[in-house]
Amino acid sequence: MALLAGLGTIGPASAQDMLSPEPVAGWVDEIRFGIHAHDVDYAALPFRVGEWDLSQIEDVSFDVLFTSPDLDVFRWIGSPRPELGATINLDGQESLAHLGLTWQVKLFDSPVYLEGTLGAAAHSGYNLNAPPGFKNFGCTVNFYERFGIGTELGENATATLTYEHSSNNNLCDANDGLSNFGLRVGWKF
């Protein structure tokens, strides 16, 4: 809600301002929307691709990636972009609200990039005693990781294949992991 209120204080902008590559109000760098297969695997790393269950394409996502702060600590860790987002399941299963830091590395002198996000996620599911078909997450807030490969589709548009995962690394009584796979399309300001 605070993010939406902050966006409302930016004020009216011309169409030219909306299409400029300058960050919105100096702090929003990119917004992304996506569609994903829900719960493709339980593992944190996307190594078991041949065993993924891609039958539940029922998640949508929205992410806001902010401009990397002009601080020494951020430059020292590689200038990641802070991000805030949600992956919402449209079939009544688990959804995630997440925040983290996103690093992006271009591959040579091409529009292709690799991406990684580390952070935390809160879920809408169960900690324990989940009914059949649902996860026992153990903790309300778990670790959040996302890996991706993407490309710039022009000066302002991006497309990124992503694998996102949330679990607690056995810090709570249960640790069912949730991994979603999909495509996020972005608009850079």
PDB file of N, CA and C in Angstrom, residues 7-109:
ATOM      1  N   LEU A   7       3.662   5.960  -5.359  1.00  0.00           N
ATOM      2  CA  LEU A   7       3.530   6.167  -6.793  1.00  0.00           C
ATOM      3  C   LEU A   7       2.519   7.264  -7.089  1.00  0.00           C
ATOM      4  N   GLY A   8       1.483   7.384  -6.237  1.00  0.00           N
ATOM      5  CA  GLY A   8       0.476   8.414  -6.423  1.00  0.00           C
ATOM      6  C   GLY A   8       1.004   9.811  -6.167  1.00  0.00           C
ATOM      7  N   THR A   9       2.103   9.939  -5.453  1.00  0.00           N
ATOM      8  CA  THR A   9       2.653  11.262  -5.156  1.00  0.00           C
ATOM      9  C   THR A   9       3.611  11.757  -6.226  1.00  0.00           C
ATOM     10  N   ILE A  10       3.859  10.940  -7.229  1.00  0.00           N
ATOM     11  CA  ILE A  10       4.785  11.342  -8.286  1.00  0.00           C
ATOM     12  C   ILE A  10       4.228  12.527  -9.066  1.00  0.00           C
ATOM     13  N   GLY A  11       2.932  12.568  -9.251  1.00  0.00           N
ATOM     14  CA  GLY A  11       2.312  13.681  -9.964  1.00  0.00           C
ATOM     15  C   GLY A  11       2.098  13.346 -11.420  1.00  0.00           C
ATOM     16  N   PRO A  12       1.352  14.201 -12.122  1.00  0.00           N
ATOM     17  CA  PRO A  12       1.068  13.930 -13.524  1.00  0.00           C
ATOM     18  C   PRO A  12       2.341  13.970 -14.360  1.00  0.00           C
ATOM     19  N   ALA A  13       2.370  13.113 -15.367  1.00  0.00           N
ATOM     20  CA  ALA A  13       3.527  13.073 -16.259  1.00  0.00           C
ATOM     21  C   ALA A  13       3.032  13.049 -17.686  1.00  0.00           C
ATOM     22  N   SER A  14       3.803  13.587 -18.562  1.00  0.00           N
ATOM     23  CA  SER A  14       3.442  13.547 -19.973  1.00  0.00           C
ATOM     24  C   SER A  14       3.767  12.175 -20.534  1.00  0.00           C
ATOM     25  N   ALA A  15       3.205  11.865 -21.702  1.00  0.00           N
ATOM     26  CA  ALA A  15       3.487  10.579 -22.343  1.00  0.00           C
ATOM     27  C   ALA A  15       4.971  10.432 -22.613  1.00  0.00           C
ATOM     28  N   GLN A  16       5.635  11.519 -22.986  1.00  0.00           N
ATOM     29  CA  GLN A  16       7.078  11.470 -23.234  1.00  0.00           C
ATOM     30  C   GLN A  16       7.828  11.079 -21.966  1.00  0.00           C
ATOM     31  N   ASP A  17       7.421  11.642 -20.806  1.00  0.00           N
ATOM     32  CA  ASP A  17       8.071  11.301 -19.543  1.00  0.00           C
ATOM     33  C   ASP A  17       7.910   9.825 -19.229  1.00  0.00           C
ATOM     34  N   MET A  18       6.736   9.251 -19.504  1.00  0.00           N
ATOM     35  CA  MET A  18       6.473   7.846 -19.199  1.00  0.00           C
ATOM     36  C   MET A  18       7.334   6.912 -20.042  1.00  0.00           C
ATOM     37  N   LEU A  19       7.718   7.339 -21.234  1.00  0.00           N
ATOM     38  CA  LEU A  19       8.498   6.486 -22.116  1.00  0.00           C
ATOM     39  C   LEU A  19       9.991   6.732 -22.028  1.00  0.00           C
ATOM     40  N   SER A  20      10.404   7.692 -21.244  1.00  0.00           N
ATOM     41  CA  SER A  20      11.832   7.982 -21.153  1.00  0.00           C
ATOM     42  C   SER A  20      12.523   6.886 -20.352  1.00  0.00           C
ATOM     43  N   PRO A  21      13.791   6.610 -20.629  1.00  0.00           N
ATOM     44  CA  PRO A  21      14.501   5.570 -19.896  1.00  0.00           C
ATOM     45  C   PRO A  21      14.940   6.012 -18.502  1.00  0.00           C
ATOM     46  N   GLU A  22      14.618   7.237 -18.092  1.00  0.00           N
ATOM     47  CA  GLU A  22      14.983   7.697 -16.754  1.00  0.00           C
ATOM     48  C   GLU A  22      14.117   6.992 -15.714  1.00  0.00           C
ATOM     49  N   PRO A  23      14.674   6.620 -14.559  1.00  0.00           N
ATOM     50  CA  PRO A  23      13.880   5.971 -13.520  1.00  0.00           C
ATOM     51  C   PRO A  23      12.738   6.870 -13.063  1.00  0.00           C
ATOM     52  N   VAL A  24      11.564   6.259 -12.817  1.00  0.00           N
ATOM     53  CA  VAL A  24      10.396   6.986 -12.339  1.00  0.00           C
ATOM     54  C   VAL A  24      10.742   7.606 -10.999  1.00  0.00           C
ATOM     55  N   ALA A  25      10.600   8.931 -10.918  1.00  0.00           N
ATOM     56  CA  ALA A  25      10.888   9.693  -9.699  1.00  0.00           C
ATOM     57  C   ALA A  25      12.285   9.386  -9.165  1.00  0.00           C
ATOM     58  N   GLY A  26      13.163   8.855 -10.020  1.00  0.00           N
ATOM     59  CA  GLY A  26      14.522   8.574  -9.609  1.00  0.00           C
ATOM     60  C   GLY A  26      14.709   7.274  -8.848  1.00  0.00           C
ATOM     61  N   TRP A  27      13.625   6.507  -8.609  1.00  0.00           N
ATOM     62  CA  TRP A  27      13.826   5.310  -7.795  1.00  0.00           C
ATOM     63  C   TRP A  27      13.222   4.038  -8.357  1.00  0.00           C
ATOM     64  N   VAL A  28      12.240   4.071  -9.250  1.00  0.00           N
ATOM     65  CA  VAL A  28      11.728   2.845  -9.873  1.00  0.00           C
ATOM     66  C   VAL A  28      12.467   2.646 -11.189  1.00  0.00           C
ATOM     67  N   ASP A  29      13.121   1.488 -11.336  1.00  0.00           N
ATOM     68  CA  ASP A  29      13.910   1.201 -12.528  1.00  0.00           C
ATOM     69  C   ASP A  29      13.136   0.354 -13.531  1.00  0.00           C
ATOM     70  N   GLU A  30      12.326  -0.615 -13.032  1.00  0.00           N
ATOM     71  CA  GLU A  30      11.638  -1.538 -13.934  1.00  0.00           C
ATOM     72  C   GLU A  30      10.423  -2.118 -13.225  1.00  0.00           C
ATOM     73  N   ILE A  31       9.362  -2.351 -13.993  1.00  0.00           N
ATOM     74  CA  ILE A  31       8.219  -3.118 -13.489  1.00  0.00           C
ATOM     75  C   ILE A  31       8.081  -4.353 -14.365  1.00  0.00           C
ATOM     76  N   ARG A  32       7.615  -5.452 -13.741  1.00  0.00           N
ATOM     77  CA  ARG A  32       7.477  -6.712 -14.476  1.00  0.00           C
ATOM     78  C   ARG A  32       6.144  -7.376 -14.153  1.00  0.00           C
ATOM     79  N   PHE A  33       5.600  -8.039 -15.173  1.00  0.00           N
ATOM     80  CA  PHE A  33       4.413  -8.866 -15.023  1.00  0.00           C
ATOM     81  C   PHE A  33       4.775 -10.246 -15.554  1.00  0.00           C
ATOM     82  N   GLY A  34       4.206 -11.308 -14.953  1.00  0.00           N
ATOM     83  CA  GLY A  34       4.554 -12.635 -15.419  1.00  0.00           C
ATOM     84  C   GLY A  34       3.441 -13.639 -15.273  1.00  0.00           C
ATOM     85  N   ILE A  35       3.654 -14.801 -15.900  1.00  0.00           N
ATOM     86  CA  ILE A  35       2.779 -15.951 -15.778  1.00  0.00           C
ATOM     87  C   ILE A  35       3.667 -17.162 -15.519  1.00  0.00           C
ATOM     88  N   HIS A  36       3.202 -18.053 -14.612  1.00  0.00           N
ATOM     89  CA  HIS A  36       4.085 -19.115 -14.128  1.00  0.00           C
ATOM     90  C   HIS A  36       3.361 -20.429 -13.896  1.00  0.00           C
ATOM     91  N   ALA A  37       4.111 -21.511 -14.009  1.00  0.00           N
ATOM     92  CA  ALA A  37       3.644 -22.825 -13.585  1.00  0.00           C
ATOM     93  C   ALA A  37       3.875 -22.913 -12.081  1.00  0.00           C
ATOM     94  N   HIS A  38       2.849 -23.307 -11.344  1.00  0.00           N
ATOM     95  CA  HIS A  38       2.885 -23.357  -9.878  1.00  0.00           C
ATOM     96  C   HIS A  38       3.480 -24.677  -9.393  1.00  0.00           C
ATOM     97  N   ASP A  39       4.384 -24.590  -8.435  1.00  0.00           N
ATOM     98  CA  ASP A  39       4.914 -25.761  -7.728  1.00  0.00           C
ATOM     99  C   ASP A  39       5.495 -26.813  -8.674  1.00  0.00           C
ATOM    100  N   VAL A  40       6.443 -26.389  -9.516  1.00  0.00           N
ATOM    101  CA  VAL A  40       7.053 -27.321 -10.469  1.00  0.00           C
ATOM    102  C   VAL A  40       7.986 -28.319  -9.789  1.00  0.00           C
ATOM    103  N   ASP A  41       8.529 -27.952  -8.617  1.00  0.00           N
ATOM    104  CA  ASP A  41       9.486 -28.801  -7.912  1.00  0.00           C
ATOM    105  C   ASP A  41       9.595 -28.298  -6.480  1.00  0.00           C
ATOM    106  N   TYR A  42      10.270 -29.076  -5.630  1.00  0.00           N
ATOM    107  CA  TYR A  42      10.490 -28.662  -4.245  1.00  0.00           C
ATOM    108  C   TYR A  42      11.902 -28.120  -4.031  1.00  0.00           C
ATOM    109  N   ALA A  43      12.798 -28.338  -4.985  1.00  0.00           N
ATOM    110  CA  ALA A  43      14.224 -28.031  -4.798  1.00  0.00           C
ATOM    111  C   ALA A  43      14.518 -26.541  -5.005  1.00  0.00           C
ATOM    112  N   ALA A  44      15.543 -26.061  -4.280  1.00  0.00           N
ATOM    113  CA  ALA A  44      15.945 -24.653  -4.365  1.00  0.00           C
ATOM    114  C   ALA A  44      16.624 -24.325  -5.683  1.00  0.00           C
ATOM    115  N   LEU A  45      17.393 -25.251  -6.214  1.00  0.00           N
ATOM    116  CA  LEU A  45      18.119 -24.990  -7.461  1.00  0.00           C
ATOM    117  C   LEU A  45      17.443 -25.713  -8.622  1.00  0.00           C
ATOM    118  N   PRO A  46      17.395 -25.097  -9.782  1.00  0.00           N
ATOM    119  CA  PRO A  46      16.671 -25.664 -10.935  1.00  0.00           C
ATOM    120  C   PRO A  46      17.470 -26.720 -11.685  1.00  0.00           C
ATOM    121  N   PHE A  47      17.875 -27.782 -10.971  1.00  0.00           N
ATOM    122  CA  PHE A  47      18.683 -28.821 -11.608  1.00  0.00           C
ATOM    123  C   PHE A  47      17.856 -30.007 -12.103  1.00  0.00           C
ATOM    124  N   ARG A  48      16.656 -30.195 -11.582  1.00  0.00           N
ATOM    125  CA  ARG A  48      15.865 -31.383 -11.896  1.00  0.00           C
ATOM    126  C   ARG A  48      14.818 -31.074 -12.963  1.00  0.00           C
ATOM    127  N   VAL A  49      15.185 -30.352 -14.003  1.00  0.00           N
ATOM    128  CA  VAL A  49      14.248 -29.868 -15.014  1.00  0.00           C
ATOM    129  C   VAL A  49      13.419 -31.001 -15.612  1.00  0.00           C
ATOM    130  N   GLY A  50      14.012 -32.138 -15.863  1.00  0.00           N
ATOM    131  CA  GLY A  50      13.294 -33.261 -16.453  1.00  0.00           C
ATOM    132  C   GLY A  50      12.180 -33.800 -15.578  1.00  0.00           C
ATOM    133  N   GLU A  51      12.183 -33.479 -14.299  1.00  0.00           N
ATOM    134  CA  GLU A  51      11.155 -33.968 -13.380  1.00  0.00           C
ATOM    135  C   GLU A  51      10.131 -32.892 -13.010  1.00  0.00           C
ATOM    136  N   TRP A  52      10.216 -31.710 -13.585  1.00  0.00           N
ATOM    137  CA  TRP A  52       9.283 -30.630 -13.249  1.00  0.00           C
ATOM    138  C   TRP A  52       7.867 -30.969 -13.684  1.00  0.00           C
ATOM    139  N   ASP A  53       6.897 -30.526 -12.884  1.00  0.00           N
ATOM    140  CA  ASP A  53       5.484 -30.648 -13.224  1.00  0.00           C
ATOM    141  C   ASP A  53       5.019 -29.282 -13.734  1.00  0.00           C
ATOM    142  N   LEU A  54       4.841 -29.165 -15.035  1.00  0.00           N
ATOM    143  CA  LEU A  54       4.452 -27.891 -15.644  1.00  0.00           C
ATOM    144  C   LEU A  54       2.949 -27.822 -15.938  1.00  0.00           C
ATOM    145  N   SER A  55       2.166 -28.684 -15.284  1.00  0.00           N
ATOM    146  CA  SER A  55       0.739 -28.778 -15.603  1.00  0.00           C
ATOM    147  C   SER A  55      -0.125 -27.695 -14.963  1.00  0.00           C
ATOM    148  N   GLN A  56       0.389 -26.958 -13.969  1.00  0.00           N
ATOM    149  CA  GLN A  56      -0.425 -25.968 -13.266  1.00  0.00           C
ATOM    150  C   GLN A  56       0.020 -24.546 -13.615  1.00  0.00           C
ATOM    151  N   ILE A  57      -0.253 -24.092 -14.822  1.00  0.00           N
ATOM    152  CA  ILE A  57       0.092 -22.719 -15.202  1.00  0.00           C
ATOM    153  C   ILE A  57      -1.048 -21.840 -14.702  1.00  0.00           C
ATOM    154  N   GLU A  58      -0.890 -21.382 -13.444  1.00  0.00           N
ATOM    155  CA  GLU A  58      -1.981 -20.676 -12.778  1.00  0.00           C
ATOM    156  C   GLU A  58      -1.498 -19.568 -11.846  1.00  0.00           C
ATOM    157  N   ASP A  59      -0.252 -19.146 -11.983  1.00  0.00           N
ATOM    158  CA  ASP A  59       0.279 -18.060 -11.170  1.00  0.00           C
ATOM    159  C   ASP A  59       0.538 -16.838 -12.035  1.00  0.00           C
ATOM    160  N   VAL A  60       0.296 -15.659 -11.472  1.00  0.00           N
ATOM    161  CA  VAL A  60       0.676 -14.402 -12.101  1.00  0.00           C
ATOM    162  C   VAL A  60       1.580 -13.666 -11.127  1.00  0.00           C
ATOM    163  N   SER A  61       2.466 -12.842 -11.667  1.00  0.00           N
ATOM    164  CA  SER A  61       3.384 -12.114 -10.795  1.00  0.00           C
ATOM    165  C   SER A  61       3.434 -10.646 -11.178  1.00  0.00           C
ATOM    166  N   PHE A  62       3.810  -9.842 -10.205  1.00  0.00           N
ATOM    167  CA  PHE A  62       4.042  -8.412 -10.391  1.00  0.00           C
ATOM    168  C   PHE A  62       5.254  -8.057  -9.549  1.00  0.00           C
ATOM    169  N   ASP A  63       6.246  -7.415 -10.155  1.00  0.00           N
ATOM    170  CA  ASP A  63       7.470  -7.039  -9.453  1.00  0.00           C
ATOM    171  C   ASP A  63       7.819  -5.593  -9.765  1.00  0.00           C
ATOM    172  N   VAL A  64       8.332  -4.891  -8.769  1.00  0.00           N
ATOM    173  CA  VAL A  64       8.882  -3.556  -8.951  1.00  0.00           C
ATOM    174  C   VAL A  64      10.357  -3.649  -8.577  1.00  0.00           C
ATOM    175  N   LEU A  65      11.224  -3.327  -9.520  1.00  0.00           N
ATOM    176  CA  LEU A  65      12.665  -3.297  -9.265  1.00  0.00           C
ATOM    177  C   LEU A  65      13.081  -1.841  -9.171  1.00  0.00           C
ATOM    178  N   PHE A  66      13.720  -1.505  -8.072  1.00  0.00           N
ATOM    179  CA  PHE A  66      14.112  -0.133  -7.801  1.00  0.00           C
ATOM    180  C   PHE A  66      15.546   0.120  -8.276  1.00  0.00           C
ATOM    181  N   THR A  67      15.878   1.355  -8.477  1.00  0.00           N
ATOM    182  CA  THR A  67      17.238   1.740  -8.834  1.00  0.00           C
ATOM    183  C   THR A  67      18.181   1.384  -7.690  1.00  0.00           C
ATOM    184  N   SER A  68      19.329   0.830  -8.011  1.00  0.00           N
ATOM    185  CA  SER A  68      20.305   0.494  -6.978  1.00  0.00           C
ATOM    186  C   SER A  68      20.731   1.767  -6.249  1.00  0.00           C
ATOM    187  N   PRO A  69      20.639   1.782  -4.919  1.00  0.00           N
ATOM    188  CA  PRO A  69      21.012   2.991  -4.173  1.00  0.00           C
ATOM    189  C   PRO A  69      22.474   3.373  -4.409  1.00  0.00           C
ATOM    190  N   ASP A  70      22.710   4.658  -4.441  1.00  0.00           N
ATOM    191  CA  ASP A  70      24.063   5.185  -4.643  1.00  0.00           C
ATOM    192  C   ASP A  70      24.785   5.207  -3.294  1.00  0.00           C
ATOM    193  N   LEU A  71      25.051   4.004  -2.787  1.00  0.00           N
ATOM    194  CA  LEU A  71      25.712   3.832  -1.490  1.00  0.00           C
ATOM    195  C   LEU A  71      26.906   2.914  -1.659  1.00  0.00           C
ATOM    196  N   ASP A  72      27.960   3.162  -0.899  1.00  0.00           N
ATOM    197  CA  ASP A  72      29.161   2.323  -0.994  1.00  0.00           C
ATOM    198  C   ASP A  72      28.851   0.856  -0.750  1.00  0.00           C
ATOM    199  N   VAL A  73      28.002   0.543   0.221  1.00  0.00           N
ATOM    200  CA  VAL A  73      27.706  -0.848   0.534  1.00  0.00           C
ATOM    201  C   VAL A  73      27.044  -1.550  -0.652  1.00  0.00           C
ATOM    202  N   PHE A  74      26.190  -0.854  -1.395  1.00  0.00           N
ATOM    203  CA  PHE A  74      25.571  -1.466  -2.567  1.00  0.00           C
ATOM    204  C   PHE A  74      26.585  -1.633  -3.690  1.00  0.00           C
ATOM    205  N   ARG A  75      27.460  -0.660  -3.895  1.00  0.00           N
ATOM    206  CA  ARG A  75      28.505  -0.806  -4.918  1.00  0.00           C
ATOM    207  C   ARG A  75      29.443  -1.954  -4.547  1.00  0.00           C
ATOM    208  N   TRP A  76      29.734  -2.102  -3.255  1.00  0.00           N
ATOM    209  CA  TRP A  76      30.642  -3.147  -2.798  1.00  0.00           C
ATOM    210  C   TRP A  76      30.077  -4.542  -3.058  1.00  0.00           C
ATOM    211  N   ILE A  77      28.740  -4.693  -2.982  1.00  0.00           N
ATOM    212  CA  ILE A  77      28.137  -6.019  -3.222  1.00  0.00           C
ATOM    213  C   ILE A  77      27.634  -6.180  -4.657  1.00  0.00           C
ATOM    214  N   GLY A  78      28.032  -5.277  -5.566  1.00  0.00           N
ATOM    215  CA  GLY A  78      27.720  -5.457  -6.978  1.00  0.00           C
ATOM    216  C   GLY A  78      26.532  -4.666  -7.490  1.00  0.00           C
ATOM    217  N   SER A  79      26.089  -3.660  -6.764  1.00  0.00           N
ATOM    218  CA  SER A  79      24.993  -2.770  -7.178  1.00  0.00           C
ATOM    219  C   SER A  79      23.694  -3.502  -7.513  1.00  0.00           C
ATOM    220  N   PRO A  80      23.203  -4.349  -6.602  1.00  0.00           N
ATOM    221  CA  PRO A  80      21.917  -5.008  -6.862  1.00  0.00           C
ATOM    222  C   PRO A  80      20.771  -4.002  -6.799  1.00  0.00           C
ATOM    223  N   ARG A  81      19.672  -4.360  -7.467  1.00  0.00           N
ATOM    224  CA  ARG A  81      18.463  -3.542  -7.409  1.00  0.00           C
ATOM    225  C   ARG A  81      17.534  -4.115  -6.340  1.00  0.00           C
ATOM    226  N   PRO A  82      17.103  -3.315  -5.371  1.00  0.00           N
ATOM    227  CA  PRO A  82      16.077  -3.796  -4.436  1.00  0.00           C
ATOM    228  C   PRO A  82      14.792  -4.065  -5.219  1.00  0.00           C
ATOM    229  N   GLU A  83      14.054  -5.094  -4.805  1.00  0.00           N
ATOM    230  CA  GLU A  83      12.811  -5.405  -5.492  1.00  0.00           C
ATOM    231  C   GLU A  83      11.743  -5.830  -4.505  1.00  0.00           C
ATOM    232  N   LEU A  84      10.505  -5.594  -4.893  1.00  0.00           N
ATOM    233  CA  LEU A  84       9.320  -5.937  -4.116  1.00  0.00           C
ATOM    234  C   LEU A  84       8.334  -6.551  -5.093  1.00  0.00           C
ATOM    235  N   GLY A  85       7.748  -7.684  -4.722  1.00  0.00           N
ATOM    236  CA  GLY A  85       6.849  -8.323  -5.672  1.00  0.00           C
ATOM    237  C   GLY A  85       5.908  -9.314  -5.042  1.00  0.00           C
ATOM    238  N   ALA A  86       5.084  -9.904  -5.888  1.00  0.00           N
ATOM    239  CA  ALA A  86       4.133 -10.926  -5.463  1.00  0.00           C
ATOM    240  C   ALA A  86       3.933 -11.917  -6.590  1.00  0.00           C
ATOM    241  N   THR A  87       3.772 -13.180  -6.216  1.00  0.00           N
ATOM    242  CA  THR A  87       3.365 -14.226  -7.142  1.00  0.00           C
ATOM    243  C   THR A  87       2.052 -14.761  -6.596  1.00  0.00           C
ATOM    244  N   ILE A  88       0.988 -14.589  -7.353  1.00  0.00           N
ATOM    245  CA  ILE A  88      -0.357 -14.889  -6.879  1.00  0.00           C
ATOM    246  C   ILE A  88      -0.890 -16.103  -7.627  1.00  0.00           C
ATOM    247  N   ASN A  89      -1.335 -17.121  -6.861  1.00  0.00           N
ATOM    248  CA  ASN A  89      -1.921 -18.310  -7.445  1.00  0.00           C
ATOM    249  C   ASN A  89      -3.400 -18.052  -7.674  1.00  0.00           C
ATOM    250  N   LEU A  90      -3.876 -18.265  -8.889  1.00  0.00           N
ATOM    251  CA  LEU A  90      -5.269 -17.996  -9.241  1.00  0.00           C
ATOM    252  C   LEU A  90      -6.195 -19.175  -8.977  1.00  0.00           C
ATOM    253  N   ASP A  91      -5.666 -20.262  -8.396  1.00  0.00           N
ATOM    254  CA  ASP A  91      -6.468 -21.453  -8.129  1.00  0.00           C
ATOM    255  C   ASP A  91      -6.605 -21.729  -6.636  1.00  0.00           C
ATOM    256  N   GLY A  92      -6.345 -20.747  -5.789  1.00  0.00           N
ATOM    257  CA  GLY A  92      -6.539 -20.911  -4.352  1.00  0.00           C
ATOM    258  C   GLY A  92      -5.414 -21.608  -3.618  1.00  0.00           C
ATOM    259  N   GLN A  93      -4.292 -21.861  -4.305  1.00  0.00           N
ATOM    260  CA  GLN A  93      -3.148 -22.456  -3.622  1.00  0.00           C
ATOM    261  C   GLN A  93      -2.249 -21.336  -3.108  1.00  0.00           C
ATOM    262  N   GLU A  94      -1.032 -21.676  -2.747  1.00  0.00           N
ATOM    263  CA  GLU A  94      -0.137 -20.741  -2.083  1.00  0.00           C
ATOM    264  C   GLU A  94       0.306 -19.602  -2.986  1.00  0.00           C
ATOM    265  N   SER A  95       0.283 -18.395  -2.434  1.00  0.00           N
ATOM    266  CA  SER A  95       0.803 -17.197  -3.085  1.00  0.00           C
ATOM    267  C   SER A  95       1.962 -16.672  -2.246  1.00  0.00           C
ATOM    268  N   LEU A  96       2.810 -15.855  -2.865  1.00  0.00           N
ATOM    269  CA  LEU A  96       3.976 -15.299  -2.185  1.00  0.00           C
ATOM    270  C   LEU A  96       4.016 -13.778  -2.331  1.00  0.00           C
ATOM    271  N   ALA A  97       4.413 -13.108  -1.268  1.00  0.00           N
ATOM    272  CA  ALA A  97       4.805 -11.694  -1.329  1.00  0.00           C
ATOM    273  C   ALA A  97       6.278 -11.676  -0.959  1.00  0.00           C
ATOM    274  N   HIS A  98       7.116 -11.079  -1.790  1.00  0.00           N
ATOM    275  CA  HIS A  98       8.558 -11.184  -1.560  1.00  0.00           C
ATOM    276  C   HIS A  98       9.256  -9.844  -1.715  1.00  0.00           C
ATOM    277  N   LEU A  99      10.425  -9.764  -1.082  1.00  0.00           N
ATOM    278  CA  LEU A  99      11.315  -8.629  -1.268  1.00  0.00           C
ATOM    279  C   LEU A  99      12.728  -9.173  -1.263  1.00  0.00           C
ATOM    280  N   GLY A 100      13.586  -8.477  -1.975  1.00  0.00           N
ATOM    281  CA  GLY A 100      14.952  -8.971  -2.067  1.00  0.00           C
ATOM    282  C   GLY A 100      15.853  -8.021  -2.819  1.00  0.00           C
ATOM    283  N   LEU A 101      17.032  -8.519  -3.140  1.00  0.00           N
ATOM    284  CA  LEU A 101      18.019  -7.806  -3.939  1.00  0.00           C
ATOM    285  C   LEU A 101      18.254  -8.608  -5.210  1.00  0.00           C
ATOM    286  N   THR A 102      18.240  -7.927  -6.360  1.00  0.00           N
ATOM    287  CA  THR A 102      18.376  -8.586  -7.653  1.00  0.00           C
ATOM    288  C   THR A 102      19.653  -8.120  -8.343  1.00  0.00           C
ATOM    289  N   TRP A 103      20.503  -9.096  -8.673  1.00  0.00           N
ATOM    290  CA  TRP A 103      21.732  -8.835  -9.427  1.00  0.00           C
ATOM    291  C   TRP A 103      21.499  -9.248 -10.869  1.00  0.00           C
ATOM    292  N   GLN A 104      22.081  -8.500 -11.792  1.00  0.00           N
ATOM    293  CA  GLN A 104      21.953  -8.817 -13.208  1.00  0.00           C
ATOM    294  C   GLN A 104      23.315  -8.674 -13.863  1.00  0.00           C
ATOM    295  N   VAL A 105      23.703  -9.671 -14.665  1.00  0.00           N
ATOM    296  CA  VAL A 105      24.994  -9.673 -15.356  1.00  0.00           C
ATOM    297  C   VAL A 105      24.745  -9.912 -16.834  1.00  0.00           C
ATOM    298  N   LYS A 106      25.199  -8.973 -17.660  1.00  0.00           N
ATOM    299  CA  LYS A 106      25.057  -9.136 -19.112  1.00  0.00           C
ATOM    300  C   LYS A 106      26.071 -10.165 -19.615  1.00  0.00           C
ATOM    301  N   LEU A 107      25.657 -10.940 -20.604  1.00  0.00           N
ATOM    302  CA  LEU A 107      26.554 -11.909 -21.229  1.00  0.00           C
ATOM    303  C   LEU A 107      27.253 -11.243 -22.404  1.00  0.00           C
ATOM    304  N   PHE A 108      28.513 -10.966 -22.196  1.00  0.00           N
ATOM    305  CA  PHE A 108      29.355 -10.340 -23.198  1.00  0.00           C
ATOM    306  C   PHE A 108      28.737  -9.024 -23.653  1.00  0.00           C
ATOM    307  N   ASP A 109      28.752  -8.751 -24.933  1.00  0.00           N
ATOM    308  CA  ASP A 109      28.191  -7.506 -25.451  1.00  0.00           C
ATOM    309  C   ASP A 109      26.881  -7.816 -26.174  1.00  0.00           C
TER     310      ASP A 109
END
